[in-house]
XYZ file of C-alpha atoms in Angstrom:
786
model
C 0.000 0.000 0.000
C 1.330 3.448 -0.964
C 2.726 5.170 2.165
C 1.757 8.565 0.727
C -1.896 7.503 0.619
C -1.715 6.328 4.245
C -0.474 9.784 5.227
C -2.985 11.637 3.029
C -5.908 9.733 4.525
C -4.425 10.122 8.058
C -4.154 6.401 8.717
C -1.157 7.109 10.975
C -3.470 8.932 13.410
C -5.713 5.859 13.578
C -2.665 3.702 14.343
C -1.680 6.069 17.156
C -5.166 5.837 18.694
C -5.144 2.027 18.516
C -1.610 1.868 19.967
C -2.886 3.781 22.989
C -4.993 0.735 23.891
C -2.013 -1.694 23.923
C -0.707 -3.000 27.249
C 2.895 -3.599 26.171
C 5.702 -1.943 24.239
C 5.689 -4.969 21.948
C 2.047 -4.380 20.968
C 2.618 -0.672 20.382
C 5.621 -1.333 18.154
C 3.558 -3.773 16.080
C 0.693 -1.317 15.726
C 3.114 1.374 14.517
C 4.034 -0.930 11.629
C 0.438 -1.959 10.852
C -0.386 -1.782 7.131
C -3.564 -2.837 5.297
C -3.630 -6.284 3.703
C -4.757 -6.779 0.115
C -5.634 -10.486 0.492
C -9.352 -11.148 1.044
C -8.778 -14.279 3.134
C -6.259 -12.547 5.381
C -8.517 -9.511 5.845
C -11.465 -11.761 6.757
C -9.273 -13.594 9.299
C -8.052 -10.315 10.844
C -11.619 -9.030 11.222
C -12.749 -12.388 12.649
C -10.006 -12.159 15.315
C -11.114 -8.657 16.248
C -14.736 -9.815 16.375
C -13.780 -12.599 18.805
C -11.918 -10.081 20.984
C -15.016 -7.829 21.012
C -17.139 -10.813 22.087
C -14.720 -11.546 24.946
C -14.849 -7.952 26.172
C -18.651 -7.877 25.916
C -19.016 -10.986 28.088
C -15.998 -10.767 30.415
C -15.350 -7.029 30.496
C -11.571 -7.394 30.638
C -8.701 -9.618 29.505
C -5.659 -10.225 31.784
C -2.639 -8.950 29.821
C -0.537 -7.361 32.600
C 3.161 -8.029 33.190
C 4.053 -8.411 29.507
C 7.552 -7.283 28.453
C 9.480 -7.377 25.190
C 12.009 -10.042 26.206
C 13.258 -10.769 22.695
C 16.623 -8.990 23.286
C 17.141 -10.968 26.523
C 16.314 -14.273 24.864
C 18.616 -13.475 21.960
C 21.522 -12.646 24.322
C 20.919 -15.797 26.364
C 20.751 -17.800 23.141
C 24.227 -16.460 22.305
C 25.573 -17.591 25.703
C 25.396 -14.233 27.504
C 24.439 -13.771 31.141
C 21.159 -12.019 31.954
C 20.750 -9.594 34.822
C 18.354 -10.203 37.689
C 15.859 -7.610 36.388
C 15.932 -9.134 32.908
C 15.245 -12.570 34.349
C 12.399 -11.139 36.443
C 10.807 -9.622 33.301
C 11.222 -12.973 31.542
C 9.379 -14.747 34.365
C 6.710 -12.032 34.383
C 6.105 -12.507 30.644
C 5.844 -16.292 31.094
C 3.377 -15.694 33.924
C 1.335 -13.329 31.712
C 1.108 -16.076 29.077
C 0.088 -18.650 31.684
C -2.659 -16.421 33.112
C -3.990 -15.624 29.634
C -3.974 -19.325 28.718
C -5.959 -20.156 31.875
C -8.388 -17.321 31.087
C -9.044 -18.707 27.594
C -9.356 -22.265 28.935
C -12.052 -21.081 31.364
C -13.984 -19.503 28.474
C -13.614 -22.708 26.472
C -14.883 -24.815 29.390
C -17.949 -22.621 29.883
C -18.752 -22.639 26.163
C -20.397 -19.219 26.457
C -18.433 -17.647 23.597
C -17.266 -19.169 20.333
C -13.629 -18.038 19.919
C -11.896 -20.661 17.722
C -9.112 -18.302 16.550
C -8.103 -17.322 20.085
C -8.239 -20.940 21.207
C -6.003 -21.931 18.296
C -3.434 -19.344 19.414
C -3.767 -20.629 22.955
C -2.854 -24.119 21.800
C 0.286 -22.746 20.102
C 1.511 -21.045 23.298
C 4.412 -23.030 24.832
C 4.101 -24.004 28.497
C 7.152 -22.697 30.402
C 5.838 -22.915 33.956
C 8.929 -24.779 35.202
C 11.248 -22.001 33.982
C 8.983 -19.385 35.571
C 9.138 -21.181 38.935
C 12.913 -21.573 38.719
C 13.378 -17.836 38.181
C 10.808 -16.850 40.833
C 12.540 -19.150 43.344
C 15.749 -17.143 42.940
C 14.634 -13.583 42.099
C 11.935 -11.463 43.748
C 9.533 -8.997 42.133
C 12.035 -6.134 42.541
C 14.740 -7.915 40.557
C 16.817 -8.914 43.597
C 18.399 -12.358 44.123
C 16.799 -13.786 47.296
C 18.681 -15.561 50.111
C 16.908 -18.832 49.330
C 18.353 -18.938 45.803
C 21.069 -21.287 47.122
C 22.358 -22.634 50.434
C 25.735 -21.012 49.873
C 24.171 -17.582 49.287
C 22.080 -17.884 52.440
C 25.162 -18.801 54.485
C 27.267 -15.959 53.039
C 24.587 -13.362 53.691
C 24.073 -14.595 57.237
C 27.818 -14.177 57.867
C 27.793 -10.808 56.158
C 24.915 -9.485 58.269
C 26.572 -10.720 61.450
C 29.898 -9.126 60.527
C 28.230 -5.830 59.574
C 26.390 -5.896 62.904
C 29.645 -6.296 64.816
C 31.300 -3.425 62.922
C 28.346 -1.113 63.486
C 28.263 -1.968 67.178
C 31.965 -1.177 67.465
C 31.622 2.133 65.651
C 28.474 3.115 67.561
C 30.500 2.608 70.732
C 33.040 5.085 69.306
C 30.285 7.611 68.615
C 28.914 7.339 72.163
C 32.295 7.716 73.851
C 33.699 10.422 71.556
C 30.717 12.551 70.670
C 32.695 15.802 71.107
C 35.216 14.755 68.463
C 32.565 13.879 65.853
C 30.670 16.178 63.535
C 27.642 13.927 63.958
C 27.087 10.874 66.140
C 26.341 8.520 63.240
C 27.903 5.569 61.423
C 28.072 5.950 57.649
C 29.623 4.255 54.601
C 32.319 5.444 52.229
C 33.832 3.283 49.487
C 31.746 0.345 50.773
C 33.438 0.568 54.193
C 31.934 1.661 57.513
C 33.339 4.989 58.780
C 32.629 7.750 61.327
C 32.585 11.569 60.687
C 35.509 13.045 62.693
C 36.236 16.731 63.155
C 39.414 17.915 61.428
C 41.211 18.784 64.676
C 40.784 15.267 66.082
C 41.966 13.317 63.032
C 45.004 11.866 64.861
C 43.000 10.737 67.853
C 41.448 7.725 66.119
C 44.132 6.653 63.663
C 43.037 4.482 60.757
C 42.258 5.341 57.141
C 40.707 8.582 55.833
C 38.242 7.687 53.041
C 36.621 11.061 52.331
C 36.129 14.597 53.623
C 33.286 17.100 53.570
C 33.095 19.955 51.090
C 34.322 22.403 53.742
C 37.184 20.140 54.795
C 36.075 20.357 58.460
C 34.889 16.734 58.597
C 36.917 13.645 57.763
C 35.326 10.216 57.236
C 37.736 7.877 59.030
C 37.853 4.105 59.294
C 39.435 3.483 62.722
C 42.219 0.907 63.030
C 39.992 -1.185 65.272
C 37.526 -1.969 62.452
C 39.872 -2.199 59.464
C 40.127 -5.972 59.647
C 36.394 -6.322 60.234
C 35.691 -4.139 57.172
C 38.110 -6.258 55.183
C 36.124 -9.323 56.181
C 32.912 -7.613 55.044
C 34.571 -6.805 51.721
C 35.635 -10.441 51.323
C 32.138 -11.717 52.101
C 30.582 -9.283 49.599
C 32.931 -10.542 46.914
C 31.865 -14.108 47.709
C 28.212 -12.943 47.617
C 28.701 -11.401 44.167
C 30.406 -14.548 42.915
C 27.525 -16.697 44.146
C 24.949 -14.309 42.638
C 26.789 -14.411 39.324
C 26.799 -18.219 39.448
C 23.023 -18.251 40.062
C 22.383 -15.778 37.237
C 24.513 -17.830 34.850
C 22.617 -20.972 35.816
C 19.263 -19.269 35.166
C 20.574 -17.740 31.913
C 21.520 -21.219 30.707
C 17.955 -22.364 31.383
C 16.622 -19.386 29.412
C 19.046 -20.327 26.626
C 17.530 -23.811 26.488
C 14.026 -22.330 26.072
C 14.955 -19.340 23.879
C 13.063 -20.600 20.820
C 9.920 -21.230 22.873
C 10.204 -17.763 24.394
C 10.340 -16.228 20.898
C 7.168 -18.150 19.997
C 5.447 -17.100 23.235
C 6.264 -13.401 22.896
C 5.164 -13.490 19.256
C 1.747 -14.916 20.166
C 1.298 -12.555 23.137
C 2.243 -9.610 20.925
C -0.346 -10.684 18.329
C -3.012 -10.996 21.024
C -2.117 -7.592 22.458
C -2.619 -6.054 18.990
C -5.967 -7.806 18.429
C -7.236 -6.841 21.894
C -6.144 -3.229 21.286
C -8.151 -3.213 18.042
C -11.201 -4.463 19.944
C -10.796 -1.850 22.711
C -10.520 0.858 20.043
C -13.699 -0.466 18.419
C -15.598 -0.341 21.731
C -14.340 3.169 22.492
C -15.454 4.411 19.056
C -18.724 2.418 18.932
C -17.424 0.805 15.748
C -18.560 -2.464 14.135
C -17.035 -5.311 12.169
C -17.983 -5.014 8.474
C -18.372 -7.802 5.975
C -15.769 -7.941 3.209
C -15.812 -8.849 -0.473
C -13.481 -8.756 -3.484
C -16.141 -7.473 -5.880
C -15.539 -3.759 -5.296
C -18.855 -3.340 -3.465
C -19.034 -0.807 -0.608
C -22.003 -0.292 1.709
C -21.414 1.912 4.745
C -24.508 2.341 6.946
C -24.618 5.593 8.920
C -20.849 5.977 8.623
C -18.829 8.861 10.045
C -15.220 9.979 9.774
C -13.297 8.149 12.542
C -11.185 11.180 13.493
C -14.165 13.505 14.021
C -15.715 13.318 17.530
C -18.928 11.288 17.543
C -20.998 14.120 18.991
C -19.930 16.446 16.166
C -19.877 14.094 13.183
C -22.786 13.792 10.734
C -23.391 10.214 9.626
C -24.106 9.250 6.006
C -25.016 6.023 4.272
C -22.655 5.526 1.325
C -23.220 2.717 -1.131
C -21.704 1.959 -4.506
C -20.320 -0.978 -6.413
C -21.931 -3.523 -8.693
C -23.792 -1.512 -11.330
C -22.580 1.789 -9.860
C -18.802 2.109 -10.011
C -18.337 5.898 -9.853
C -19.772 8.720 -7.723
C -19.346 12.398 -8.599
C -20.054 14.696 -5.625
C -20.858 18.370 -6.126
C -21.688 21.045 -3.609
C -20.391 24.176 -1.834
C -17.068 24.539 -0.068
C -16.936 23.355 3.588
C -19.978 21.237 2.812
C -18.331 17.915 3.622
C -17.288 16.628 0.192
C -13.659 16.031 1.151
C -14.686 14.485 4.484
C -16.890 12.036 2.593
C -13.978 11.054 0.351
C -11.665 10.565 3.336
C -14.319 8.600 5.217
C -14.581 6.038 2.408
C -10.808 5.805 1.926
C -9.892 5.676 5.624
C -12.600 3.141 6.520
C -11.384 0.939 3.654
C -7.825 1.077 5.032
C -9.114 0.293 8.532
C -11.159 -2.697 7.386
C -8.219 -4.112 5.404
C -6.113 -3.783 8.588
C -8.593 -5.772 10.706
C -10.001 -2.701 12.481
C -13.696 -2.045 13.189
C -15.154 0.884 11.247
C -17.377 3.681 12.616
C -20.585 2.524 10.929
C -23.665 0.526 11.905
C -24.063 -3.241 11.678
C -24.692 -4.529 8.172
C -21.922 -2.491 6.564
C -19.696 -4.137 3.969
C -16.328 -3.086 2.589
C -14.430 -4.127 -0.513
C -10.818 -5.344 -0.407
C -8.768 -3.429 -2.975
C -5.287 -4.174 -4.292
C -4.551 -0.464 -4.367
C -6.034 2.726 -2.920
C -5.043 6.001 -4.579
C -5.984 9.505 -3.491
C -5.376 13.022 -4.710
C -6.750 15.136 -1.886
C -5.948 18.590 -0.529
C -3.706 21.468 -1.530
C -0.627 19.822 -2.974
C 1.284 22.973 -3.989
C 5.027 22.230 -3.805
C 7.372 25.186 -3.297
C 10.453 22.952 -3.305
C 9.622 21.578 -6.739
C 8.365 24.966 -8.068
C 4.980 23.407 -8.833
C 1.640 25.207 -8.726
C -1.409 23.611 -7.162
C -2.677 22.479 -10.550
C 0.726 21.119 -11.607
C 1.156 19.241 -8.334
C -2.308 17.703 -8.682
C -1.496 16.661 -12.233
C 1.769 14.989 -11.116
C -0.194 12.945 -8.593
C -2.916 12.076 -11.081
C -0.373 10.983 -13.685
C 1.189 8.675 -11.083
C -2.233 7.248 -10.256
C -3.087 6.647 -13.912
C 0.168 4.697 -14.326
C -0.509 2.330 -11.407
C -4.242 1.742 -10.879
C -6.210 -1.210 -12.278
C -9.733 -2.641 -12.065
C -9.113 -3.740 -8.426
C -8.334 -0.202 -7.245
C -10.190 2.524 -5.354
C -9.389 6.005 -6.696
C -10.328 9.207 -4.851
C -10.126 12.631 -6.552
C -10.742 15.837 -4.610
C -11.655 18.928 -6.679
C -10.685 17.201 -9.906
C -9.418 19.609 -12.553
C -9.300 22.634 -10.240
C -6.592 25.271 -10.255
C -6.779 26.134 -13.962
C -9.142 27.579 -16.564
C -12.669 26.345 -15.671
C -13.536 25.210 -19.191
C -10.275 23.333 -19.693
C -10.358 22.011 -16.115
C -13.856 20.602 -16.585
C -12.814 18.944 -19.861
C -9.781 17.366 -18.189
C -11.913 16.185 -15.273
C -14.365 14.462 -17.618
C -11.561 12.816 -19.599
C -9.800 11.561 -16.438
C -13.047 10.206 -15.008
C -13.787 8.444 -18.300
C -10.330 6.834 -18.244
C -10.530 5.592 -14.647
C -14.169 4.537 -14.879
C -13.627 2.908 -18.275
C -10.852 0.673 -16.918
C -13.138 -0.748 -14.231
C -11.802 0.930 -11.076
C -14.061 2.225 -8.302
C -13.827 6.010 -8.259
C -15.194 8.864 -6.146
C -14.579 12.470 -7.187
C -15.596 15.900 -5.938
C -15.879 18.951 -8.189
C -17.246 22.481 -8.525
C -17.692 22.380 -12.284
C -21.314 22.596 -13.466
C -20.395 20.571 -16.554
C -19.955 17.497 -14.324
C -23.425 17.800 -12.815
C -24.816 16.069 -15.896
C -21.940 13.578 -16.036
C -23.848 10.816 -14.266
C -26.911 11.096 -16.506
C -25.290 10.065 -19.761
C -22.777 7.445 -18.577
C -23.753 3.999 -17.296
C -22.357 3.056 -13.884
C -21.934 6.678 -12.768
C -24.164 8.345 -10.172
C -24.328 11.976 -9.097
C -24.304 13.016 -5.446
C -24.195 16.256 -3.502
C -23.846 17.648 -0.017
C -27.012 19.328 1.225
C -27.091 23.095 1.755
C -29.739 24.863 3.835
C -30.554 28.124 2.076
C -32.598 29.312 5.057
C -29.646 29.162 7.462
C -26.996 29.730 4.756
C -25.031 26.753 6.076
C -24.289 23.192 4.962
C -25.984 20.251 6.705
C -23.143 17.818 5.760
C -25.736 15.277 4.594
C -24.793 13.321 1.484
C -27.549 13.014 -1.118
C -26.977 10.134 -3.535
C -28.526 10.587 -6.975
C -28.983 14.362 -6.728
C -26.312 16.732 -8.108
C -25.567 19.881 -6.140
C -27.175 22.971 -7.541
C -25.778 26.471 -7.425
C -27.071 28.501 -4.494
C -25.414 31.804 -5.427
C -28.647 33.608 -6.389
C -30.599 32.333 -3.352
C -27.806 33.188 -0.942
C -27.383 36.653 -2.456
C -31.109 37.279 -2.138
C -31.111 36.157 1.484
C -28.189 38.483 2.185
C -30.089 41.458 0.793
C -28.915 41.856 -2.824
C -31.649 43.766 -4.731
C -33.980 41.660 -6.873
C -33.350 43.640 -10.055
C -29.626 42.858 -9.869
C -30.359 39.146 -9.365
C -32.784 39.160 -12.337
C -30.154 40.931 -14.450
C -27.529 38.342 -13.411
C -29.815 35.488 -14.444
C -29.959 36.859 -17.986
C -26.258 36.095 -18.393
C -26.687 32.392 -17.597
C -27.193 30.073 -20.515
C -30.442 28.308 -21.289
C -28.805 24.929 -20.788
C -27.627 25.935 -17.355
C -31.114 27.118 -16.412
C -32.556 23.808 -17.547
C -30.019 21.898 -15.440
C -30.788 24.034 -12.398
C -34.513 23.514 -12.939
C -33.955 19.770 -13.215
C -31.924 19.757 -9.988
C -34.599 21.794 -8.186
C -37.220 19.281 -9.335
C -35.072 16.406 -8.138
C -34.626 18.014 -4.724
C -38.372 18.531 -4.394
C -38.963 14.917 -5.395
C -36.399 13.792 -2.835
C -38.043 15.782 -0.022
C -41.443 14.358 -0.942
C -39.982 10.855 -1.143
C -38.485 11.248 2.332
C -41.865 12.362 3.706
C -43.578 9.423 2.005
C -40.938 7.075 3.408
C -41.512 8.414 6.926
C -45.284 7.991 6.580
C -44.818 4.494 5.170
C -42.539 3.608 8.066
C -45.136 4.900 10.547
C -47.953 2.913 8.944
C -45.734 -0.153 8.771
C -44.900 0.202 12.468
C -48.586 0.469 13.390
C -49.356 -2.551 11.208
C -46.609 -4.544 12.859
C -47.969 -3.668 16.308
C -51.496 -4.646 15.250
C -50.244 -7.903 13.748
C -48.344 -8.644 16.936
C -51.452 -8.048 19.046
C -53.571 -10.243 16.771
C -51.024 -13.031 16.875
C -50.898 -12.799 20.651
C -54.682 -12.991 20.954
C -54.840 -15.869 18.470
C -52.233 -17.673 20.506
C -54.276 -17.117 23.669
C -57.409 -18.364 21.888
C -55.653 -21.499 20.638
C -54.255 -22.164 24.083
C -57.678 -21.728 25.755
C -59.346 -23.858 23.114
C -56.827 -26.650 23.670
C -57.453 -26.502 27.416
C -61.235 -26.694 26.978
C -60.932 -29.579 24.519
C -58.710 -31.437 26.953
C -61.207 -30.944 29.792
C -64.077 -32.071 27.546
C -62.184 -35.225 26.559
C -61.462 -36.029 30.192
C -65.115 -35.535 31.131
C -66.359 -37.654 28.211
C -63.874 -40.361 29.042
C -65.134 -40.474 32.641
C -68.814 -40.658 31.506
C -68.089 -43.520 29.099
C -66.117 -45.352 31.747
C -69.015 -45.053 34.253
C -71.487 -46.272 31.608
C -69.302 -49.246 30.758
C -69.064 -50.283 34.407
C -72.853 -49.957 34.928
C -73.553 -52.018 31.799
C -71.184 -54.742 32.908
C -72.925 -54.866 36.321
C -76.388 -55.245 34.719
C -75.198 -57.966 32.315
C -73.570 -59.832 35.170
C -76.806 -59.758 37.183
C -78.845 -61.039 34.191
C -76.440 -63.897 33.688
C -76.752 -64.815 37.351
C -80.552 -64.842 37.054
C -80.435 -67.085 33.973
C -78.045 -69.539 35.545
C -80.103 -69.807 38.711
C -82.027 -72.968 37.886
C -84.582 -72.703 40.584
C -85.402 -69.098 40.142
C -87.995 -67.527 37.894
C -87.096 -64.190 36.312
C -90.025 -61.843 36.704
C -91.078 -59.328 34.056
C -90.601 -56.261 36.239
C -87.034 -57.348 36.964
C -86.233 -57.528 33.216
C -87.812 -54.114 32.630
C -85.799 -52.618 35.472
C -82.562 -54.122 34.090
C -83.337 -52.740 30.618
C -83.850 -49.256 32.065
C -80.534 -49.475 33.869
C -78.805 -50.416 30.576
C -80.437 -47.512 28.764
C -79.469 -45.157 31.583
C -75.809 -46.202 31.335
C -75.551 -44.775 27.763
C -74.232 -41.124 27.925
C -76.782 -38.684 26.485
C -75.860 -35.442 24.682
C -76.991 -32.405 26.580
C -79.139 -30.686 24.029
C -79.940 -27.768 26.243
C -78.772 -24.451 24.906
C -75.628 -23.385 26.649
C -75.554 -19.829 27.945
C -73.449 -17.446 25.972
C -70.075 -16.812 27.537
C -69.293 -13.285 28.428
C -66.956 -11.530 26.007
C -63.397 -11.549 27.277
C -62.132 -8.071 27.979
C -59.192 -6.795 25.963
C -55.868 -7.788 27.419
C -54.262 -5.090 29.565
C -50.964 -3.814 28.195
C -48.487 -4.079 31.035
C -46.813 -0.890 32.224
C -44.130 -0.205 34.854
C -45.816 0.090 38.262
C -48.612 -2.439 37.473
C -49.402 -5.099 40.053
C -49.175 -8.610 38.564
C -49.453 -12.226 39.600
C -46.492 -14.470 38.791
C -48.194 -17.591 37.447
C -45.297 -19.999 37.996
C -44.843 -18.942 41.663
C -48.375 -17.907 42.605
C -47.027 -14.674 44.133
C -47.935 -11.054 43.534
C -45.354 -8.480 42.516
C -44.828 -5.062 40.976
C -43.411 -4.363 37.506
C -40.239 -2.232 37.517
C -38.940 -2.083 33.923
C -39.143 -3.972 30.648
C -36.003 -5.355 28.997
C -35.209 -5.362 25.274
C -35.744 -9.150 25.160
C -39.396 -8.948 26.264
C -38.689 -9.853 29.888
C -39.854 -7.730 32.856
C -37.954 -6.904 36.045
C -40.451 -7.763 38.818
C -40.214 -6.814 42.529
C -41.583 -9.734 44.615
C -41.247 -8.764 48.230
C -37.537 -8.124 48.757
C -36.591 -10.091 45.636
C -36.124 -8.773 42.092
C -36.555 -11.309 39.289
C -36.544 -11.188 35.459
C -39.635 -12.992 34.106
C -41.174 -13.354 30.668
C -44.417 -11.516 30.012
C -46.236 -14.818 29.361
C -45.634 -15.768 33.041
C -47.317 -12.569 34.300
C -51.027 -11.892 34.859
C -52.286 -8.364 35.394
C -54.035 -7.778 38.736
C -56.597 -4.990 38.641
C -56.414 -2.792 41.762
C -59.493 -3.072 44.011
C -60.043 0.660 44.377
C -57.872 3.702 44.020
C -56.260 4.714 47.240
C -54.690 7.955 48.260
C -50.977 7.585 47.820
C -48.277 9.278 49.779
C -44.858 9.678 48.192
C -42.126 8.721 50.586
C -38.509 9.392 49.733
C -36.558 6.223 50.279
C -32.833 6.687 50.572
C -30.903 3.468 50.622
C -27.336 2.441 50.313
C -26.344 0.671 47.162
C -27.228 -2.993 47.101
C -24.325 -5.333 47.443
C -25.687 -7.150 44.429
C -23.313 -6.477 41.536
C -20.436 -5.246 43.741
C -17.787 -7.919 44.002
C -15.428 -8.415 46.944
C -12.406 -7.886 44.706
C -11.355 -5.538 41.893
C -9.053 -6.877 39.156
C -6.890 -4.110 37.655
C -4.338 -6.258 35.846
C -3.712 -5.002 32.334
C -5.258 -1.579 33.049
C -3.514 1.684 32.222
C -2.437 3.718 35.277
C -5.042 6.501 34.929
C -7.889 4.054 34.213
C -6.857 1.880 37.182
C -6.901 4.829 39.632
C -10.306 5.921 38.290
C -11.739 2.400 38.638
C -10.292 2.070 42.168
C -11.916 5.332 43.246
C -15.343 4.225 41.974
C -14.925 0.715 43.418
C -14.103 2.015 46.939
C -17.243 4.205 46.797
C -19.367 1.211 45.687
C -17.893 -0.988 48.430
C -18.620 1.665 51.102
C -22.225 1.978 49.886
C -22.525 -1.817 50.003
C -21.234 -1.789 53.624
C -18.290 -4.069 52.865
C -15.787 -4.138 55.781
C -12.952 -5.449 53.640
C -12.162 -5.684 49.903
C -9.224 -6.845 47.774
C -7.596 -4.960 44.890
C -5.669 -7.159 42.428
C -2.966 -5.078 40.732
C -0.403 -7.769 39.939
C 3.300 -7.583 40.592
C 4.966 -6.359 37.399
C 7.134 -3.258 37.823
C 5.312 -2.123 40.954
C 4.221 1.232 39.499
C 0.511 0.347 39.542
C 0.775 -1.098 43.056
C 2.459 2.066 44.397
C -0.112 4.299 42.712
C -3.047 2.320 44.197
C -1.548 2.343 47.686
C -0.746 6.064 47.429
C -4.422 6.696 46.635
C -5.550 4.482 49.543
C -3.361 6.401 52.019
C -5.223 9.606 51.147
C -8.725 8.103 51.361
C -10.522 9.176 54.520
C -12.653 5.986 54.700
C -9.736 3.553 54.386
C -8.808 2.262 57.854
C -5.738 0.316 56.754
C -4.367 -1.866 53.982
C -1.859 -4.643 53.578
C -0.437 -7.063 51.022
C -2.256 -10.344 50.591
C -1.150 -13.480 52.412
C 0.381 -16.425 50.539
C -3.074 -17.824 49.813
C -4.504 -14.405 48.868
C -2.106 -13.473 46.062
C 0.912 -12.119 47.924
C 2.270 -8.729 46.869
C 0.098 -8.833 43.748
C -2.977 -8.081 45.923
C -3.725 -5.259 48.378
C -6.326 -6.068 51.074
C -8.171 -2.916 52.215
C -9.966 -2.464 55.552
C -12.808 0.078 55.308
C -14.230 2.285 58.049
């Protein structure tokens, strides 16, 4: 991609903004070298990675990326056999720990199955496991980059001897200071040239003997090592040399272990750097309310409600820009400062962002094309060094573009043909547009020339556009109107500003008939557009009402079907019971008749047979032919509103509606509980009678629900971490928490010191301490609240 185009479209400013969201120097250095890709598959993969990162942030809120350092120079030096310093080894262990924590974080997401992140999980699988090396380094070096006593038995023994010897020397010298206070400038023991000395006044220098190591600036104080401690200081010096030798041995041993894992460390830091870049892209997208567009290699662009990414959201005017397919060129006309150049830069910059895997500032459903080349001639390109005028400089750029572009290119021309004679400039502009458009490239151009207003009407694949101008306010609206060329507003503006009518009428006589016809056509098009927008608004309103009515009808039909099914089920149960009773009665009668017939000595009387026949006839269920009373018409269903009293069908309890969610569920207050329930599980309860209500102000502390007992700040920037800590302490106080934990990690210690400095100043913080071994150690601060 042409570096000049990246600068012209201000892509470097976008890179700087994204780099600000990185958590490591490695990520920032990679962002600074970020360039758009021209391969469709690679662009799709980059955007898919960013989309996964956005999904992680939406669900989890944060990703642990703290403690990451660029350890490539250390690994390279260890690979060459060099010895690493204690701080370098500590940063190596910290980076390994950062990879381990991130791997565990991704494994937890994978186990829950809440988010589909195959690309991140694939990177997780490629991350080498170097936990053993991390533990080896942490066993020898603390978080401040110091070799600990427990690094080896020899080092522990040497340091014990050293501390004992230093204690004896200090005791001896402190005895000197107590007994000879008059001869000393100050009754203290100090160190010069790594040897313990006392400050002696000049006039008493011979009283102590020994070695003079230094003197004050005035020469009145000498720092003397008395003879009595010379041998003891020599012993301290010898022990320190042994200590340094042992430390060097430990560092060489650890460096050799780093050397054995150097290749794996290069792989690890490469993957962590990639993840830092992708997560920074996602954080930029969330900050800018940007979305992931679809991509294609067909030259089709559709940007829904897009804005320029470098203009603040509250100031930018959004536009829907669509071309490609049958439309391959857009010619934009309109007044100066109307937004033509911004529109050009928006298309070009968003294309560069999409091809770099960045979200674009447009709504969902947007789609960008992947181009092999993006070329732009935008702005005042006058070159004093090359003695070129504005027109000449533009022509040099355009000639370069014409030599390089092809059918897979996006070409942007700002004020094409300007800076020279209007008639010749317009002719050149038309010829250049014909050349670029004829060779199949996608092209957008802005111009002032009236000759180009009709350009889109007699060439297939070309569409006119303009930036809207409000004649009433004499100011542009920055809205892009596709399909309508910009018309001249000189006469209308002059009239609004008070120019006499007879002068305006006289001026109109000098305009050609063709120009008047074009202006009339444009005026007609604008009127048609305004009417079309009104019709579209009315259609949208009617459609919305129809949708609501359809929804209500479907709901009532569903209720009817449900009630009908219930009634049919009850009827079937009742009929089944009647038939079953009739069958049992018939069986009883038949059994009795058989008994009578088999009774040899008995005579069956006529009245007994008649009675049995009646019982059989009575067992047959008869249809109730009586006219059923008409059921009362069911009242229209009450539309639930916040504050309504309802019955929760599944629980049989009454509650009060608080608010309705976007998914159709209601937040219901049931006693002291708040629950989210679907509307189908709620039944409106009509109040018995209106009662006089009294408004009572209820002041409560914040519910503990939603306030966790710990705050994780790992991976946060310093300013953001302090801001989050301040808000979290307030939330914890409102929730009446006696104690909370703040997780800041170990790292360089800067974040930890900043958090603790803030806690010292907080009036409601009783005390704080580092976490115990089971609480996270020095990576956690436990805070006691008043």
